[in-house]
Short mmCIF file of C-alpha atoms in Angstrom, two decimals:
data_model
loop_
_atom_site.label_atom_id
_atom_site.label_comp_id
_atom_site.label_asym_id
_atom_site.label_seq_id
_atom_site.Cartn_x
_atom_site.Cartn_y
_atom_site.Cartn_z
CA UNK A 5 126.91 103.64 95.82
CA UNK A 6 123.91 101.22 95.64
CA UNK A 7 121.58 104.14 94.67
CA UNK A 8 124.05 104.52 91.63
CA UNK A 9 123.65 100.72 90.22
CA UNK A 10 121.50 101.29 87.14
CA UNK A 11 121.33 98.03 86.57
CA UNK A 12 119.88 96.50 89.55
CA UNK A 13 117.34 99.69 89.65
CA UNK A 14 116.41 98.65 86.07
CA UNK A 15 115.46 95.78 87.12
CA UNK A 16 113.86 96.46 90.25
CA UNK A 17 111.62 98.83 88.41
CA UNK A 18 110.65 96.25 85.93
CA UNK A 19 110.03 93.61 88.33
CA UNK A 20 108.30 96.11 90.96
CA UNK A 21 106.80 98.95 89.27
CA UNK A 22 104.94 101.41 91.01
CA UNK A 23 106.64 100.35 94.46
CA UNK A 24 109.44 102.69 95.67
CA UNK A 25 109.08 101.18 99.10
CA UNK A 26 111.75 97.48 99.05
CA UNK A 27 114.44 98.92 97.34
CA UNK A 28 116.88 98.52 100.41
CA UNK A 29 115.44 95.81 101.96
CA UNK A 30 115.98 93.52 98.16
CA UNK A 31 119.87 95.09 98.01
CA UNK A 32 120.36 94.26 101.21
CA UNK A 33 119.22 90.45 101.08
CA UNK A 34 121.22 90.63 97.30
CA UNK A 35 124.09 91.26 99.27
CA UNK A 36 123.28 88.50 102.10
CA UNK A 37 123.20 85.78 98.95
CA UNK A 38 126.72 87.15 97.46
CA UNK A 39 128.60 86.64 100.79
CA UNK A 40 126.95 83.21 101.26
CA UNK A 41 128.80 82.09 98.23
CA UNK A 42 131.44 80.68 100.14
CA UNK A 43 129.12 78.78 102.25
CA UNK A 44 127.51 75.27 100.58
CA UNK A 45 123.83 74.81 100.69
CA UNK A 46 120.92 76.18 98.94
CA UNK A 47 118.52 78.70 99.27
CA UNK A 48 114.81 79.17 100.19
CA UNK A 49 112.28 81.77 100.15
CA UNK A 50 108.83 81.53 102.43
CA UNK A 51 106.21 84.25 100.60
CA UNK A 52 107.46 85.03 96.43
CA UNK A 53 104.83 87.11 95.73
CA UNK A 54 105.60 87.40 91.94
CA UNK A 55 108.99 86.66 92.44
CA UNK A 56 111.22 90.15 92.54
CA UNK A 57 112.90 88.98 95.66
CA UNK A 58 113.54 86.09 94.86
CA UNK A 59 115.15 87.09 91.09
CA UNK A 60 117.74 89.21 93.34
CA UNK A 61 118.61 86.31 95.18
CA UNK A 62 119.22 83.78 91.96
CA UNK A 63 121.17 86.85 90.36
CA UNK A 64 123.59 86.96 93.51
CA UNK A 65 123.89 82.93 93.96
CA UNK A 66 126.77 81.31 92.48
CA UNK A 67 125.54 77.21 92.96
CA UNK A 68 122.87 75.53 94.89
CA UNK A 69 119.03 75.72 94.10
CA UNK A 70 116.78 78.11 95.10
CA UNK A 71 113.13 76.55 96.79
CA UNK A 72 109.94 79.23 96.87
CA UNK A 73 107.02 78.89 98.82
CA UNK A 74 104.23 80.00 98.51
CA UNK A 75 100.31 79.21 98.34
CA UNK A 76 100.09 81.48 95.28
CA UNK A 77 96.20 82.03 96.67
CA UNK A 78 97.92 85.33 98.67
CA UNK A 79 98.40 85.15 102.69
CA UNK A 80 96.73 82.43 105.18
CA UNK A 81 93.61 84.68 107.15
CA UNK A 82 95.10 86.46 109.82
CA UNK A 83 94.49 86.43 113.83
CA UNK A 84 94.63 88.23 116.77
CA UNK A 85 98.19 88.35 116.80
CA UNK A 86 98.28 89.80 113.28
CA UNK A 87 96.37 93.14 114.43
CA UNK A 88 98.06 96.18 113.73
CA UNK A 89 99.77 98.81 116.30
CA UNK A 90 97.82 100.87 117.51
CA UNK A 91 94.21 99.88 116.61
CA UNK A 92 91.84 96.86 116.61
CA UNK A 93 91.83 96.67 112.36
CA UNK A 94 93.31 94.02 110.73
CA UNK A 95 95.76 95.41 108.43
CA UNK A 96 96.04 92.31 105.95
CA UNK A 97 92.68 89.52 104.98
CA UNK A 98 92.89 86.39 103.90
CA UNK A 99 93.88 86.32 100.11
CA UNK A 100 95.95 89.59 99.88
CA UNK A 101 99.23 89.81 97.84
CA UNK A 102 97.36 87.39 95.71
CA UNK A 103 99.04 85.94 92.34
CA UNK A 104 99.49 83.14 89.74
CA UNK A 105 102.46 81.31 90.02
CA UNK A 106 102.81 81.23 86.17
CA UNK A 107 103.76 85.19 86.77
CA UNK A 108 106.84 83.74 89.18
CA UNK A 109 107.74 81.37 86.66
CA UNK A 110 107.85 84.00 84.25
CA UNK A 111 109.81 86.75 86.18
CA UNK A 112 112.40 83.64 86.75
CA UNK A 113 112.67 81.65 83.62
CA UNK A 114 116.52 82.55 82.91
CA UNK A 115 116.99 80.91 86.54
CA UNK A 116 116.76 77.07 85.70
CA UNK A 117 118.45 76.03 89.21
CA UNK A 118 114.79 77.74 91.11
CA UNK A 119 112.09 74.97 92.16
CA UNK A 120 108.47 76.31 92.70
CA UNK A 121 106.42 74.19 95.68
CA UNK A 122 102.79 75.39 95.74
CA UNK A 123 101.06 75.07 99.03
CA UNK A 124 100.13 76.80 102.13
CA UNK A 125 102.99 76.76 104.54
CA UNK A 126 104.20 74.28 105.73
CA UNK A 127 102.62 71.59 103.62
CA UNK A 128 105.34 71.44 101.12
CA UNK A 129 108.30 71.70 103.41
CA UNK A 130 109.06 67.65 104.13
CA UNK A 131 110.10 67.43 100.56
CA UNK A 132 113.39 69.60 101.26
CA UNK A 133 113.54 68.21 104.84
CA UNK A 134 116.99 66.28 103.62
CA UNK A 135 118.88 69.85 102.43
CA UNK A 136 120.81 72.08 104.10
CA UNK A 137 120.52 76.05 103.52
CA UNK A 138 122.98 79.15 103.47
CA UNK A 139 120.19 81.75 103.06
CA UNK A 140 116.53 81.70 103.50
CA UNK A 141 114.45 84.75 102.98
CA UNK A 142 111.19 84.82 105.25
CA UNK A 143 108.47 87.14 104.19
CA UNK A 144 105.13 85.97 104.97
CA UNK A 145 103.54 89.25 106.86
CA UNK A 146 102.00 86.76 109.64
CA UNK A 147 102.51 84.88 112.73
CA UNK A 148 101.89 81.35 111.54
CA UNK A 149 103.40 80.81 108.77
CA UNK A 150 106.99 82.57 110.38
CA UNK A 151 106.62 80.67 113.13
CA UNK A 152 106.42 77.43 110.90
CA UNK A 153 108.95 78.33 108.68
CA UNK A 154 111.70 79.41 111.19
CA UNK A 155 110.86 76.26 113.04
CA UNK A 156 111.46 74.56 109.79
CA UNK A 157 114.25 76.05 108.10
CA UNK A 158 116.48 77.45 111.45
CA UNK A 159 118.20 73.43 112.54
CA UNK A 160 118.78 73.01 108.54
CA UNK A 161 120.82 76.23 108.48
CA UNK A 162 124.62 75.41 107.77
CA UNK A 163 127.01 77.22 110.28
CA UNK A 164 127.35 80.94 109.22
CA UNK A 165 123.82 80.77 107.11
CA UNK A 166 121.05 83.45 107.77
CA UNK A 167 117.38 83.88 108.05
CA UNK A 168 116.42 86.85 106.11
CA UNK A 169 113.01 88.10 107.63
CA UNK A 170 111.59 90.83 105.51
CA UNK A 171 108.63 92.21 107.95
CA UNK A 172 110.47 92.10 110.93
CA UNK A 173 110.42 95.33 111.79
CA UNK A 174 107.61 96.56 109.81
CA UNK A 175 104.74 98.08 111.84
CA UNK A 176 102.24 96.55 109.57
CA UNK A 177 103.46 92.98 110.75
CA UNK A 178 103.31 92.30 114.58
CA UNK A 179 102.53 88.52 114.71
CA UNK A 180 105.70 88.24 112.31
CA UNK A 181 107.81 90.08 114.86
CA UNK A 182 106.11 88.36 117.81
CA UNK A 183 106.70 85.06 116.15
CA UNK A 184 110.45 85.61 115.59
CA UNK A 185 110.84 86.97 119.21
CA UNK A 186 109.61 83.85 120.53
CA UNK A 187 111.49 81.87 118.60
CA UNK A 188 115.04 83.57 119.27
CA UNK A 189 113.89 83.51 122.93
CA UNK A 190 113.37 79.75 122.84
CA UNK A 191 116.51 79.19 120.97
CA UNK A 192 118.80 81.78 123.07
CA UNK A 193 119.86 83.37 120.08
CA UNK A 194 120.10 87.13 119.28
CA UNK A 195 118.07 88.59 116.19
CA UNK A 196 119.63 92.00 114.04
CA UNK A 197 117.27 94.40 113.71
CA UNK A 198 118.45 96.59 110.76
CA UNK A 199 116.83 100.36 109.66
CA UNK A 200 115.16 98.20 106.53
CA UNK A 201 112.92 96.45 108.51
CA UNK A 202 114.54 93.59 108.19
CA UNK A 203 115.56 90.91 111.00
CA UNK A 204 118.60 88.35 110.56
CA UNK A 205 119.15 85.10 112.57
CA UNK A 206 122.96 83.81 111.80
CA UNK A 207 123.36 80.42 112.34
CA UNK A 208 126.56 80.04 114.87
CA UNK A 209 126.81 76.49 115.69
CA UNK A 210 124.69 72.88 115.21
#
């Protein structure tokens, strides 16, 4: 039925254009934001980009604020970790997925509840260290910086919340996978792998 909602492919195509590629993996996290409407708490996104994901996740939220981060100078440079499958090249540099932030504020100006923080991750996180989240969307290709930001975000989770991580299960994105494997494994908790790519952490208990 999803395939069939004009509207939301309207706007994916006008806030993605000429990438067929995240259609699922945006419904999906939509859908994530809608159930955590009974939950209290805000939301937070780790990697906006220009800010598509994140306009599917204000559409879908009922209350709370919604925090991006991002450096808006593209992604931190990459290590070893961050080498592709398969080969010994480097599959992202240091300023890819590059863009103003004035393009996120744009994309999300009919959203006045969303706060921008500009900053490499995670120099901006101790100013929402005091708030408690129902969903947080991770999607920062790289080790690091989902490392830092499940580290961050996972204890200020309210019971029943999830940890969206886009690049999970994307072949282009080991150290992100490797990252959130250690993590989970340090924790003891169990991570979803779903056929988008996509990994969820649900928040069980304090």
């Amino acid at each position: 039925y999803w395939r069939e909602d004009k509207a939301f492919l309207a706007d994916y195509r006008r806030l993605s254009p000429g990438n067929p590629y995240s259609q699922d993996r945006k419904w999906t996290l939509r859908q994530y934001v809608r159930l955590s409407n009974r939950l209290q708490g805000d939301l937070a996104e780790c990697g906006s980009y220009q800010g598509a994901t994140a306009y599917f996740m204000a559409q879908a939220s009922t209350h709370g604020r919604l925090c991006l981060f991002d450096s808006f100078q593209g992604i931190s440079r990459p290590d070893e970790r961050d080498e592709s499958l398969g080969d010994d090249i480097m599959p992202w540099r240091k300023g890819d997925l590059s863009s103003p932030e004035a393009v996120v504020r744009k994309n999300l100006e009919r959203f006045p509840f969303v706060e921008t923080f500009a900053g490499w991750i995670p120099t901006r996180f101790a100013e929402v260290k005091d708030r408690q989240f129902r969903v947080v969307h991770i999607d920062v290709d790289l080790y690091q910086p989902t490392r830092e930001s499940l580290e961050f975000f996972y204890p200020r989770m309210v019971p029943g919340g999830t940890i969206v991580m886009d690049d999970y299960g994307l072949l282009t994105c080991p150290g992100a996978r490797q990252a959130a494997d250690e993590f989970a494994k340090e924790q003891d908790i169990d991570i979803l792998e779903l056929p988008t790519g996509q990994g969820i952490i649900t928040r069980q208990h304090r």
